[in-house]
Steps between C-alpha positions, in 0.01 A plus 500: 500500500797345326583560135543202266754453224454304179792429266526333161799264490644386169612138525813574298604763753742309724512764772122522532495874434141604428415569136218721630365576845209670665441627852142470620356722773419353837134588451480312168684200643274485804190537282602199287536287812186636669283428196625140472686557173807297600285226653333461159836500320633235738196281432540534121877458488562264789732760657542658842538872432479648847532840662852602610649211298704474180413256223547451127256429220567334167401675178186284487408595856571868423247483215238344733563770762472771232165355388380499862603865528286571193203343679579711807512816286157426354364438851651824627362685197148415614547695825394863519747786474710619790658275759495132581491397865619163624596325823877454514520331839366483852596651834576279801149584621348371174413837347558533125787711368366671191681664212370724223669538164421677178329280242702678230826425683413132540415469131822673397717262706296200392556584133874557553535161669292329233717651224825392670370144543364478145830624356703255709273213395531595132880496531496169691649658813448416865362758742615549859245628749599651833162544663 
């Protein structure tokens, strides 16, 4: 599973050096895709955030994504304690490839990402996603 990177980019920064950045675990990144999170964001924002791609979001889009992460956190909070299992892909024979991750770990990364996006939106900065 491939890690993702999210970076806040200040528009007045000519070299595009991130104002803040976050590395997301491969498990968290896969979970967001497997649960349809990015599909929902794409529908709301008219974007094409896709796995293994790089894209940017405006401050307004960053705020919408942060709000969607809040919804995801509330949904995840309703699950029992322990681990969350999801299908991350399929074998050539059609058998599911499953992954299990700690609910606590997912929530921690979700909150970190939400905070980065909210801060960037408040400052009017763009956000670069390398998913």
